Amino acid sequence: MKPTVAVFSFTGCEGCSLAILECENELLDVLNLVQLVRWREAMTETAQEFDIALVDGSISTHHDVKKVKQIRELCKLLVPIGACAHNAGLNALKNRYGMGQVKETVYGDAGAQFDTIPACPVSAVVPIDFALPGCPIDRGEFVRTVRDLCLGKTPRLPTYPICVECKKKENVCVFFQGKFCMGPVTRAGCGAICPTYGDGCEGCRGFVDDPNQNAHKETLAEYGLTAREVMQHFDMFNSYDDRLP
Ligand code: SF4
Ligand code: SF4
Ligand code: SF4
């Protein structure tokens, strides 16, 4: 019998669950491996039992906290997908302000009635089994992860930085064009898509393991930078701080 899969969305643009729908070529392969039983964006069924729960979006309301705890109890494997769920992503930027200020800025006088708490990753609330980084997730990496989970294997993420993928594509380094790039300290896996199209990497996949050791030293040396200097620009997608309330 195929493992059953449910997909849930919390605070985010739902682009990561939509990215699954866009796996046009691979979706049939995925459906050969699993049975989808719950997914608001794609079906009307609302199964209460499932083996694997895929979750996009950050946890940013009291309601989210309650719901993700329920999901954790219902599934065998819980896998956050995308930066919002993996490390709170862009949503963590709001944590720099008081929640009262955030509500007033967004909703004005009506803000008081809204339920909002500092945004956090799924793993800050419940134990997780694996997490897929990226804004949005990489579709190929998603398919490989589902396949590994179905085979009982532990999925793996690349342990080298974006620069390695970028150099393999023979891209012209964007530093050379006067732009900034976080590729030397960001975990690979997206195929260096931003530098390939002429933009600097914004670090949406988070830091490579031990960025001080595993940064692409060759590129950093070329531009007189250190891994620490590049890491200082990691605000947009990596500002979540679990020491904040
Ligand atoms: S990680 Fe990006 S694409 Fe995915 S839900 Fe969050 S904002 Fe949307
Ligand atoms: S710094 Fe950016 S553009 Fe330059 S090689 Fe690394 S990933 Fe590519
Ligand atoms: S190049 Fe950087 S910002 Fe662009 S998708 Fe990859 S990790 Fe994210």
XYZ file of N, CA and C and ligand atoms in Angstrom:
759
model
N 0.833 -1.209 0.000
C 0.000 0.000 0.000
C 0.876 1.270 0.000
N 0.479 2.249 -0.819
C 1.310 3.462 -0.911
C 1.169 4.309 0.362
N 2.257 4.998 0.773
C 2.131 5.938 1.892
C 1.165 7.066 1.518
N 0.388 7.506 2.484
C -0.546 8.610 2.233
C 0.116 9.935 2.590
N -0.199 10.967 1.810
C 0.441 12.283 1.985
C -0.619 13.373 2.079
N -0.427 14.269 3.041
C -1.287 15.456 3.164
C -0.408 16.695 3.068
N -0.946 17.744 2.482
C -0.195 18.995 2.326
C -0.956 20.100 3.063
N -0.231 20.851 3.899
C -0.847 21.931 4.671
C -0.073 23.232 4.449
N -0.780 24.363 4.551
C -0.138 25.665 4.406
C -0.396 26.530 5.633
N 0.668 27.182 6.093
C 0.544 28.142 7.191
C 0.848 29.527 6.622
N 1.598 30.361 7.344
C 1.811 31.727 6.875
C 2.893 31.784 5.797
N 2.494 32.185 4.610
C 3.409 32.258 3.475
C 2.582 32.490 2.231
N 3.229 32.464 1.102
C 2.483 32.734 -0.138
C 1.942 31.449 -0.754
N 2.210 30.295 -0.119
C 1.799 28.974 -0.610
C 2.508 28.612 -1.917
N 3.567 29.371 -2.234
C 4.313 29.093 -3.471
C 4.990 27.739 -3.433
N 5.320 27.250 -2.240
C 6.017 25.959 -2.180
C 5.061 24.812 -2.461
N 3.838 24.879 -1.938
C 2.905 23.801 -2.282
C 2.485 23.928 -3.749
N 2.400 25.153 -4.243
C 2.104 25.317 -5.675
C 3.221 24.747 -6.546
N 4.461 24.860 -6.045
C 5.601 24.310 -6.806
C 5.428 22.807 -7.003
N 4.765 22.139 -6.045
C 4.522 20.688 -6.214
C 3.578 20.474 -7.397
N 2.534 21.308 -7.454
C 1.576 21.178 -8.563
C 2.250 21.421 -9.907
N 3.326 22.237 -9.850
C 4.010 22.564 -11.107
C 5.027 21.505 -11.521
N 5.142 20.432 -10.744
C 6.068 19.343 -11.127
C 5.430 18.553 -12.269
N 5.151 19.236 -13.378
C 4.379 18.596 -14.448
C 4.959 17.254 -14.876
N 6.266 17.245 -15.109
C 6.874 16.024 -15.633
C 7.035 14.948 -14.567
N 7.178 15.403 -13.306
C 7.497 14.433 -12.254
C 6.290 14.041 -11.417
N 5.171 14.789 -11.530
C 4.050 14.552 -10.620
C 3.507 13.126 -10.743
N 3.497 12.607 -11.961
C 2.982 11.241 -12.135
C 3.894 10.230 -11.444
N 5.218 10.489 -11.500
C 6.149 9.596 -10.793
C 5.881 9.643 -9.294
N 5.640 10.866 -8.787
C 5.364 11.019 -7.353
C 4.085 10.266 -6.995
N 3.059 10.397 -7.858
C 1.783 9.744 -7.570
C 1.868 8.227 -7.703
N 2.900 7.726 -8.377
C 3.126 6.277 -8.387
C 3.632 5.797 -7.037
N 4.252 6.726 -6.294
C 4.855 6.353 -5.011
C 3.935 6.595 -3.827
N 3.108 7.649 -3.920
C 2.291 8.042 -2.757
C 0.845 8.271 -3.173
N -0.014 8.288 -2.154
C -1.414 8.625 -2.411
C -1.712 9.940 -1.700
N -2.079 10.945 -2.468
C -2.434 12.233 -1.860
C -3.825 12.118 -1.254
N -3.954 12.496 0.012
C -5.262 12.321 0.668
C -5.828 13.629 1.217
N -4.999 14.680 1.243
C -5.522 15.956 1.754
C -4.645 17.086 1.237
N -5.261 18.059 0.590
C -4.502 19.192 0.054
C -5.511 20.230 -0.412
N -5.673 21.271 0.361
C -6.723 22.256 0.098
C -6.646 22.823 -1.317
N -5.415 23.024 -1.809
C -5.275 23.665 -3.121
C -5.604 22.737 -4.286
N -5.607 21.432 -4.026
C -5.695 20.507 -5.159
C -6.831 19.498 -5.071
N -7.518 19.381 -3.927
C -8.546 18.355 -3.825
C -9.567 18.722 -2.754
N -10.711 18.058 -2.782
C -11.758 18.389 -1.799
C -11.714 17.470 -0.576
N -11.062 16.291 -0.694
C -11.010 15.375 0.444
C -10.244 15.994 1.619
N -10.626 15.642 2.844
C -9.912 16.151 4.025
C -9.640 14.988 4.992
N -8.801 14.042 4.554
C -8.506 12.857 5.370
C -7.940 13.263 6.730
N -8.273 12.490 7.737
C -7.774 12.765 9.093
C -6.591 11.865 9.445
N -6.237 10.957 8.544
C -5.076 10.092 8.782
C -4.156 10.146 7.578
N -2.853 10.262 7.813
C -1.882 10.320 6.704
C -0.513 9.949 7.254
N 0.322 9.420 6.378
C 1.668 9.011 6.815
C 2.648 10.181 6.802
N 2.599 10.964 5.725
C 3.565 12.063 5.569
C 2.801 13.379 5.485
N 3.179 14.354 6.299
C 2.594 15.704 6.200
C 3.658 16.644 5.660
N 3.345 17.308 4.550
C 4.212 18.344 3.983
C 3.613 19.686 4.373
N 4.434 20.564 4.903
C 3.901 21.813 5.453
C 4.670 22.986 4.886
N 3.978 23.931 4.243
C 4.670 25.178 3.892
C 4.156 26.315 4.763
N 4.952 27.395 4.821
C 4.563 28.553 5.629
C 5.132 28.499 7.044
N 5.262 29.688 7.631
C 5.776 29.806 9.006
C 4.632 29.658 10.001
N 5.004 29.436 11.237
C 4.023 29.405 12.325
C 3.985 30.828 12.897
N 2.867 31.498 12.761
C 2.857 32.909 13.166
C 1.570 33.362 13.847
N 0.736 32.393 14.248
C -0.446 32.733 15.060
C -0.618 31.634 16.105
N -1.407 31.929 17.142
C -1.709 30.888 18.135
C -2.449 29.725 17.466
N -3.288 30.064 16.490
C -4.030 29.026 15.771
C -3.073 28.102 15.023
N -2.035 28.695 14.406
C -1.022 27.877 13.696
C -0.359 26.890 14.662
N -0.033 27.374 15.865
C 0.651 26.516 16.844
C -0.211 25.304 17.166
N -1.504 25.572 17.411
C -2.421 24.476 17.762
C -2.546 23.485 16.594
N -2.670 24.051 15.394
C -2.901 23.187 14.236
C -1.666 22.330 13.900
N -0.474 22.921 13.991
C 0.725 22.131 13.628
C 0.974 21.033 14.665
N 0.569 21.285 15.913
C 0.693 20.224 16.930
C -0.261 19.072 16.623
N -1.456 19.408 16.160
C -2.417 18.357 15.776
C -1.875 17.545 14.600
N -1.311 18.253 13.610
C -0.760 17.564 12.432
C 0.350 16.609 12.866
N 1.211 17.091 13.763
C 2.319 16.254 14.242
C 1.806 14.942 14.856
N 0.688 15.046 15.559
C 0.131 13.839 16.194
C -0.489 12.886 15.183
N -0.941 13.449 14.050
C -1.648 12.622 13.071
C -0.716 11.921 12.080
N 0.518 12.439 11.906
C 1.379 11.891 10.845
C 2.560 11.110 11.420
N 3.170 10.295 10.547
C 4.407 9.602 10.954
C 5.621 10.465 10.661
N 5.614 11.136 9.504
C 6.744 11.990 9.113
C 6.235 13.396 8.837
N 6.888 14.369 9.434
C 6.497 15.771 9.208
C 7.655 16.477 8.499
N 7.364 17.026 7.322
C 8.424 17.630 6.513
C 8.055 19.064 6.131
N 8.633 20.064 6.803
C 8.444 21.454 6.362
C 9.063 21.645 4.983
N 8.349 22.361 4.106
C 8.885 22.613 2.762
C 8.960 24.124 2.531
N 10.136 24.591 2.150
C 10.328 25.999 1.823
C 10.841 26.815 2.992
N 11.447 27.956 2.642
C 12.126 28.795 3.636
C 11.203 29.209 4.782
N 9.952 29.561 4.482
C 9.054 30.023 5.555
C 8.910 28.952 6.630
N 8.756 27.711 6.203
C 8.567 26.620 7.160
C 9.898 26.128 7.724
N 10.950 26.240 6.919
C 12.271 25.713 7.295
C 12.965 26.586 8.341
N 12.988 27.925 8.086
C 13.695 28.793 9.044
C 12.975 30.132 9.263
N 11.665 30.129 8.991
C 10.781 31.308 9.140
C 10.957 32.314 8.006
N 12.013 32.153 7.189
C 12.163 32.929 5.957
C 11.884 34.412 6.116
N 11.213 34.959 5.111
C 10.910 36.395 5.098
C 10.043 36.800 6.281
N 9.177 35.883 6.735
C 8.239 36.236 7.805
C 8.947 36.667 9.082
N 10.171 36.158 9.283
C 10.882 36.480 10.522
C 11.253 37.953 10.604
N 11.199 38.663 9.470
C 11.528 40.100 9.506
C 10.594 40.852 10.447
N 9.350 40.361 10.583
C 8.414 41.079 11.460
C 8.793 40.948 12.933
N 9.634 39.957 13.256
C 9.970 39.724 14.663
C 10.815 40.850 15.255
N 11.305 41.734 14.374
C 12.118 42.848 14.874
C 11.259 43.929 15.519
N 9.960 43.824 15.315
C 9.059 44.858 15.830
C 8.132 44.231 16.864
N 7.538 45.067 17.679
C 6.529 44.569 18.608
C 5.315 44.112 17.815
N 4.627 43.082 18.305
C 3.479 42.564 17.551
C 2.354 43.602 17.466
N 2.250 44.470 18.487
C 1.244 45.543 18.436
C 1.536 46.481 17.270
N 2.800 46.825 17.124
C 3.211 47.720 16.027
C 2.971 47.073 14.667
N 3.269 45.773 14.586
C 3.075 45.046 13.328
C 1.597 45.082 12.932
N 0.724 44.786 13.893
C -0.717 44.725 13.591
C -1.238 46.095 13.182
N -0.766 47.120 13.872
C -1.243 48.477 13.559
C -0.761 48.898 12.167
N 0.503 48.559 11.848
C 1.043 48.938 10.542
C 0.258 48.284 9.413
N -0.097 47.004 9.593
C -0.762 46.280 8.507
C -2.263 46.553 8.483
N -2.876 46.552 9.676
C -4.348 46.619 9.699
C -4.907 47.914 10.288
N -4.026 48.823 10.701
C -4.514 50.083 11.276
C -5.278 49.835 12.571
N -6.333 50.616 12.784
C -7.088 50.527 14.043
C -7.725 49.157 14.243
N -7.952 48.437 13.155
C -8.604 47.124 13.272
C -7.615 46.037 13.714
N -6.323 46.405 13.859
C -5.281 45.411 14.095
C -5.441 44.602 15.371
N -5.999 45.227 16.415
C -6.041 44.577 17.726
C -6.740 43.218 17.669
N -7.690 43.061 16.776
C -8.465 41.811 16.754
C -7.711 40.648 16.092
N -6.546 40.927 15.456
C -5.853 39.858 14.737
C -4.900 39.097 15.652
N -4.848 37.786 15.414
C -4.000 36.885 16.189
C -2.639 36.825 15.497
N -1.606 37.395 16.091
C -0.271 37.256 15.489
C 0.781 37.118 16.582
N 1.750 36.248 16.349
C 2.874 36.061 17.272
C 4.155 36.119 16.437
N 5.323 36.275 17.041
C 6.548 36.262 16.246
C 6.615 34.994 15.382
N 6.986 35.178 14.116
C 7.023 34.044 13.184
C 8.166 33.100 13.544
N 7.884 31.805 13.438
C 8.964 30.841 13.709
C 8.866 29.667 12.744
N 9.956 28.902 12.619
C 9.910 27.707 11.766
C 9.084 26.621 12.443
N 8.633 25.658 11.661
C 7.850 24.541 12.207
C 8.628 23.828 13.318
N 9.940 23.689 13.120
C 10.758 22.931 14.084
C 10.833 23.607 15.446
N 10.448 24.897 15.525
C 10.463 25.571 16.827
C 9.259 25.164 17.669
N 8.278 24.527 17.032
C 7.046 24.172 17.757
C 6.921 22.659 17.954
N 7.272 21.896 16.927
C 7.144 20.428 17.013
C 8.387 19.784 16.385
N 8.693 18.545 16.773
C 9.816 17.862 16.125
C 9.507 17.609 14.647
N 10.516 17.718 13.805
C 10.332 17.461 12.372
C 11.240 16.297 11.953
N 10.981 15.747 10.776
C 11.767 14.608 10.309
C 12.765 14.983 9.228
N 12.506 16.071 8.536
C 13.413 16.561 7.497
C 12.851 17.921 7.095
N 13.648 18.792 6.475
C 13.107 20.063 5.983
C 13.741 20.376 4.640
N 12.914 20.870 3.737
C 13.414 21.294 2.426
C 13.536 22.812 2.423
N 14.722 23.343 2.131
C 14.896 24.798 2.117
C 14.456 25.404 0.784
N 14.566 26.729 0.693
C 14.365 27.413 -0.589
C 13.076 28.198 -0.676
N 13.116 29.257 -1.432
C 11.941 30.115 -1.651
C 11.792 30.366 -3.150
N 11.038 29.498 -3.840
C 10.351 28.310 -3.328
C 11.271 27.101 -3.338
N 10.718 25.929 -2.963
C 11.502 24.687 -3.011
C 11.930 24.386 -4.449
N 13.007 23.611 -4.555
C 13.435 23.136 -5.867
C 12.627 21.860 -6.178
N 12.019 21.839 -7.331
C 11.103 20.730 -7.645
C 11.828 19.387 -7.722
N 13.024 19.387 -8.327
C 13.782 18.141 -8.421
C 14.143 17.626 -7.031
N 14.546 18.541 -6.168
C 14.910 18.146 -4.805
C 13.682 17.611 -4.065
N 12.535 18.202 -4.333
C 11.291 17.732 -3.714
C 11.010 16.278 -4.122
N 11.091 16.015 -5.426
C 10.779 14.669 -5.908
C 11.761 13.650 -5.317
N 13.051 14.013 -5.281
C 14.043 13.084 -4.706
C 13.757 12.833 -3.223
N 13.327 13.887 -2.530
C 13.051 13.749 -1.096
C 11.871 12.814 -0.858
N 10.797 12.999 -1.634
C 9.620 12.123 -1.472
C 10.019 10.680 -1.773
N 10.804 10.493 -2.823
C 11.226 9.139 -3.186
C 12.038 8.504 -2.050
N 12.985 9.272 -1.492
C 13.801 8.744 -0.392
C 12.934 8.392 0.817
N 11.998 9.278 1.152
C 11.148 9.019 2.321
C 10.330 7.750 2.108
N 9.827 7.563 0.891
C 9.027 6.369 0.595
C 9.867 5.097 0.667
N 11.152 5.222 0.336
C 12.041 4.058 0.370
C 12.647 3.838 1.755
N 12.273 4.700 2.699
C 12.805 4.577 4.059
C 14.221 5.094 4.187
N 14.683 5.856 3.171
C 16.042 6.421 3.219
C 16.001 7.826 3.808
N 17.089 8.264 4.400
C 17.156 9.640 4.896
C 17.550 10.551 3.741
N 16.693 11.528 3.379
C 17.079 12.431 2.279
C 18.306 13.248 2.681
N 19.027 13.714 1.691
C 20.215 14.530 1.975
C 20.164 15.820 1.171
N 20.711 16.875 1.767
C 20.841 18.151 1.057
C 22.310 18.338 0.698
N 22.603 19.109 -0.345
C 24.020 19.354 -0.675
C 24.741 20.013 0.504
N 25.996 19.640 0.683
C 26.770 20.215 1.789
C 27.807 21.204 1.272
N 27.641 21.631 0.031
C 28.583 22.588 -0.570
C 27.790 23.837 -0.979
N 28.490 24.952 -1.242
C 27.776 26.206 -1.517
C 27.349 26.373 -2.980
N 26.485 27.361 -3.176
C 25.940 27.683 -4.500
C 27.053 27.913 -5.526
N 28.180 28.514 -5.085
C 29.259 28.821 -6.034
C 29.679 27.584 -6.826
N 29.626 26.418 -6.190
C 30.057 25.208 -6.880
C 29.142 24.953 -8.082
N 27.829 25.090 -7.849
C 26.880 24.888 -8.966
C 27.060 25.984 -10.018
N 27.332 27.189 -9.536
C 27.472 28.348 -10.421
C 28.692 28.183 -11.335
N 29.793 27.736 -10.736
C 31.018 27.544 -11.529
C 30.821 26.428 -12.562
N 30.084 25.369 -12.156
C 29.844 24.267 -13.105
C 29.074 24.766 -14.316
N 28.225 25.787 -14.101
C 27.462 26.331 -15.227
C 28.265 27.342 -16.039
N 29.472 27.613 -15.561
C 30.364 28.575 -16.234
C 29.742 29.957 -16.314
N 28.987 30.333 -15.256
C 28.423 31.686 -15.199
C 29.526 32.708 -14.965
N 29.288 33.923 -15.433
C 30.180 35.030 -15.052
C 29.763 35.440 -13.646
N 30.716 35.493 -12.730
C 30.383 35.817 -11.339
C 29.786 37.223 -11.259
N 28.671 37.352 -10.514
C 28.021 38.673 -10.450
C 28.840 39.679 -9.650
N 29.766 39.205 -8.794
C 30.670 40.142 -8.120
C 31.455 40.931 -9.173
N 31.773 40.234 -10.257
C 32.533 40.842 -11.348
C 31.728 41.969 -12.000
N 30.384 41.889 -11.848
C 29.503 42.935 -12.426
C 29.113 43.978 -11.381
N 29.800 43.958 -10.233
C 29.532 44.962 -9.197
C 28.321 44.644 -8.334
N 27.786 43.416 -8.434
C 26.645 43.033 -7.597
C 27.141 42.196 -6.415
N 26.266 42.058 -5.415
C 26.638 41.258 -4.251
C 25.979 39.892 -4.354
N 26.609 38.883 -3.792
C 26.081 37.524 -3.917
C 26.402 36.731 -2.663
N 25.425 36.001 -2.173
C 25.660 35.179 -0.982
C 25.928 33.716 -1.324
N 26.168 33.479 -2.618
C 26.476 32.123 -3.058
C 27.615 31.435 -2.313
N 28.687 32.170 -1.911
C 29.803 31.466 -1.259
C 29.433 30.793 0.061
N 28.362 31.260 0.726
C 28.046 30.671 2.040
C 26.636 30.051 2.072
N 25.956 29.997 0.902
C 24.585 29.470 0.853
C 24.572 28.022 0.372
N 23.686 27.235 0.975
C 23.605 25.808 0.611
C 23.146 25.637 -0.838
N 23.876 24.834 -1.584
C 23.518 24.572 -2.985
C 22.244 23.738 -3.069
N 21.763 23.569 -4.304
C 20.588 22.722 -4.514
C 19.578 23.332 -5.468
N 19.737 24.620 -5.763
C 18.793 25.279 -6.679
C 19.390 25.392 -8.080
N 20.616 24.891 -8.259
C 21.267 25.023 -9.560
C 21.772 26.439 -9.803
N 22.000 27.197 -8.709
C 22.496 28.590 -8.834
C 21.604 29.402 -9.775
N 20.303 29.272 -9.588
C 19.376 29.848 -10.566
C 19.479 31.378 -10.646
N 19.678 32.043 -9.506
C 19.712 33.522 -9.558
C 20.946 34.041 -10.288
N 22.170 33.579 -9.906
C 23.334 34.034 -10.686
C 23.256 33.633 -12.161
N 22.607 32.505 -12.436
C 22.496 32.077 -13.829
C 21.715 33.105 -14.646
N 20.762 33.783 -13.975
C 19.995 34.825 -14.670
C 20.495 36.230 -14.344
N 21.717 36.325 -13.781
C 22.366 37.628 -13.625
C 22.128 38.339 -12.312
N 21.450 37.667 -11.355
C 21.234 38.289 -10.044
C 22.114 37.641 -8.996
N 22.402 38.394 -7.922
C 23.124 37.797 -6.808
C 22.213 36.854 -6.044
N 22.802 35.837 -5.432
C 22.034 34.934 -4.573
C 21.640 35.679 -3.302
N 20.377 35.528 -2.893
C 19.885 36.179 -1.668
C 19.913 35.244 -0.466
N 20.382 34.032 -0.692
C 20.532 33.111 0.445
C 19.245 32.445 0.903
N 18.285 32.238 -0.009
C 16.991 31.693 0.440
C 17.094 30.252 0.908
N 18.159 29.557 0.576
C 18.284 28.158 1.021
C 19.033 28.041 2.342
N 19.372 29.188 2.933
C 20.052 29.156 4.230
C 21.538 28.854 4.081
N 22.217 28.918 5.221
C 23.666 28.707 5.215
C 24.023 27.264 4.875
N 25.124 27.122 4.150
C 25.722 25.799 4.000
C 26.216 25.370 5.395
N 26.350 24.057 5.622
C 26.858 23.594 6.922
C 28.211 24.258 7.186
N 28.386 24.765 8.373
C 29.632 25.410 8.788
C 30.180 26.351 7.701
N 29.486 27.470 7.444
C 29.887 28.350 6.329
C 31.313 28.876 6.434
N 31.819 28.999 7.661
C 33.202 29.483 7.777
C 34.196 28.496 7.168
N 33.861 27.207 7.264
C 34.761 26.175 6.734
C 34.463 25.853 5.274
N 33.137 25.811 4.961
C 32.739 25.271 3.657
C 32.418 26.335 2.608
N 32.612 27.594 2.949
C 32.376 28.669 1.972
C 33.274 28.464 0.750
N 32.860 29.054 -0.340
C 33.681 28.932 -1.542
C 34.835 29.930 -1.431
N 35.926 29.445 -0.847
C 37.053 30.321 -0.486
C 37.684 30.973 -1.717
N 37.665 30.232 -2.808
C 38.293 30.735 -4.036
C 37.627 32.046 -4.483
N 36.265 32.039 -4.472
C 35.529 33.239 -4.882
C 35.731 34.366 -3.876
N 35.685 34.016 -2.607
C 35.860 35.048 -1.573
C 37.238 35.696 -1.687
N 38.256 34.866 -1.899
C 39.615 35.407 -1.994
C 39.738 36.339 -3.190
N 39.061 35.950 -4.277
C 39.123 36.748 -5.511
C 38.620 38.174 -5.272
N 37.644 38.301 -4.374
C 37.048 39.626 -4.136
C 37.411 40.205 -2.761
N 38.424 39.619 -2.138
C 38.938 40.153 -0.879
C 37.932 40.113 0.250
N 37.065 39.092 0.251
C 36.027 39.000 1.277
C 36.282 37.795 2.183
N 35.644 37.814 3.346
C 35.671 36.629 4.213
C 34.250 36.076 4.291
N 34.149 34.809 4.719
C 32.826 34.189 4.880
C 31.996 35.024 5.858
N 32.635 35.524 6.914
C 31.903 36.310 7.928
C 31.298 37.574 7.314
N 32.049 38.230 6.456
C 31.534 39.471 5.823
C 30.306 39.179 4.964
N 30.359 38.069 4.230
C 29.218 37.729 3.373
C 28.022 37.341 4.232
N 28.273 36.633 5.327
C 27.180 36.189 6.207
C 26.438 37.371 6.823
N 27.128 38.507 6.940
C 26.476 39.676 7.529
C 25.334 40.224 6.660
N 25.290 39.793 5.415
C 24.231 40.282 4.518
C 23.033 39.339 4.491
N 23.005 38.390 5.399
C 22.007 37.325 5.336
C 20.685 37.664 6.005
N 20.278 38.900 5.959
C 19.090 39.296 6.721
C 17.772 38.847 6.117
N 17.666 38.942 4.803
C 16.347 38.815 4.208
C 15.692 37.467 4.517
N 16.399 36.387 4.299
C 15.791 35.066 4.485
C 16.265 34.361 5.749
N 17.175 34.962 6.458
C 17.786 34.219 7.561
C 17.848 35.030 8.846
N 16.801 35.800 9.127
C 16.855 36.663 10.308
C 16.217 36.021 11.537
N 15.666 34.808 11.397
C 15.017 34.190 12.561
C 16.029 33.966 13.675
N 15.666 34.383 14.869
C 16.545 34.248 16.022
C 15.736 33.596 17.140
N 16.092 32.358 17.468
C 15.269 31.646 18.458
C 15.468 32.173 19.871
N 16.366 33.151 20.022
C 16.537 33.728 21.368
C 15.514 34.810 21.636
N 14.827 35.285 20.537
C 13.803 36.311 20.736
C 12.524 35.650 21.234
N 11.698 36.384 22.009
C 10.474 35.768 22.525
C 9.498 35.461 21.405
S 9.235 29.859 1.095
Fe 8.797 31.446 -0.455
S 7.564 30.403 -2.007
Fe 7.534 29.115 -0.171
S 5.690 29.728 0.947
Fe 7.385 30.954 1.757
S 7.369 32.873 0.558
Fe 6.135 31.366 -0.557
S 29.615 34.516 -5.787
Fe 27.613 34.179 -6.725
S 27.855 34.662 -8.888
Fe 29.916 34.425 -8.006
S 30.452 32.283 -8.364
Fe 29.498 32.369 -6.354
S 27.333 31.973 -6.725
Fe 28.234 32.491 -8.675
S 20.518 31.344 -6.036
Fe 20.303 31.823 -3.863
S 18.496 33.141 -3.691
Fe 18.450 32.177 -5.724
S 17.197 30.346 -5.408
Fe 19.308 29.703 -5.117
S 19.674 29.911 -2.900
Fe 17.805 31.052 -3.386
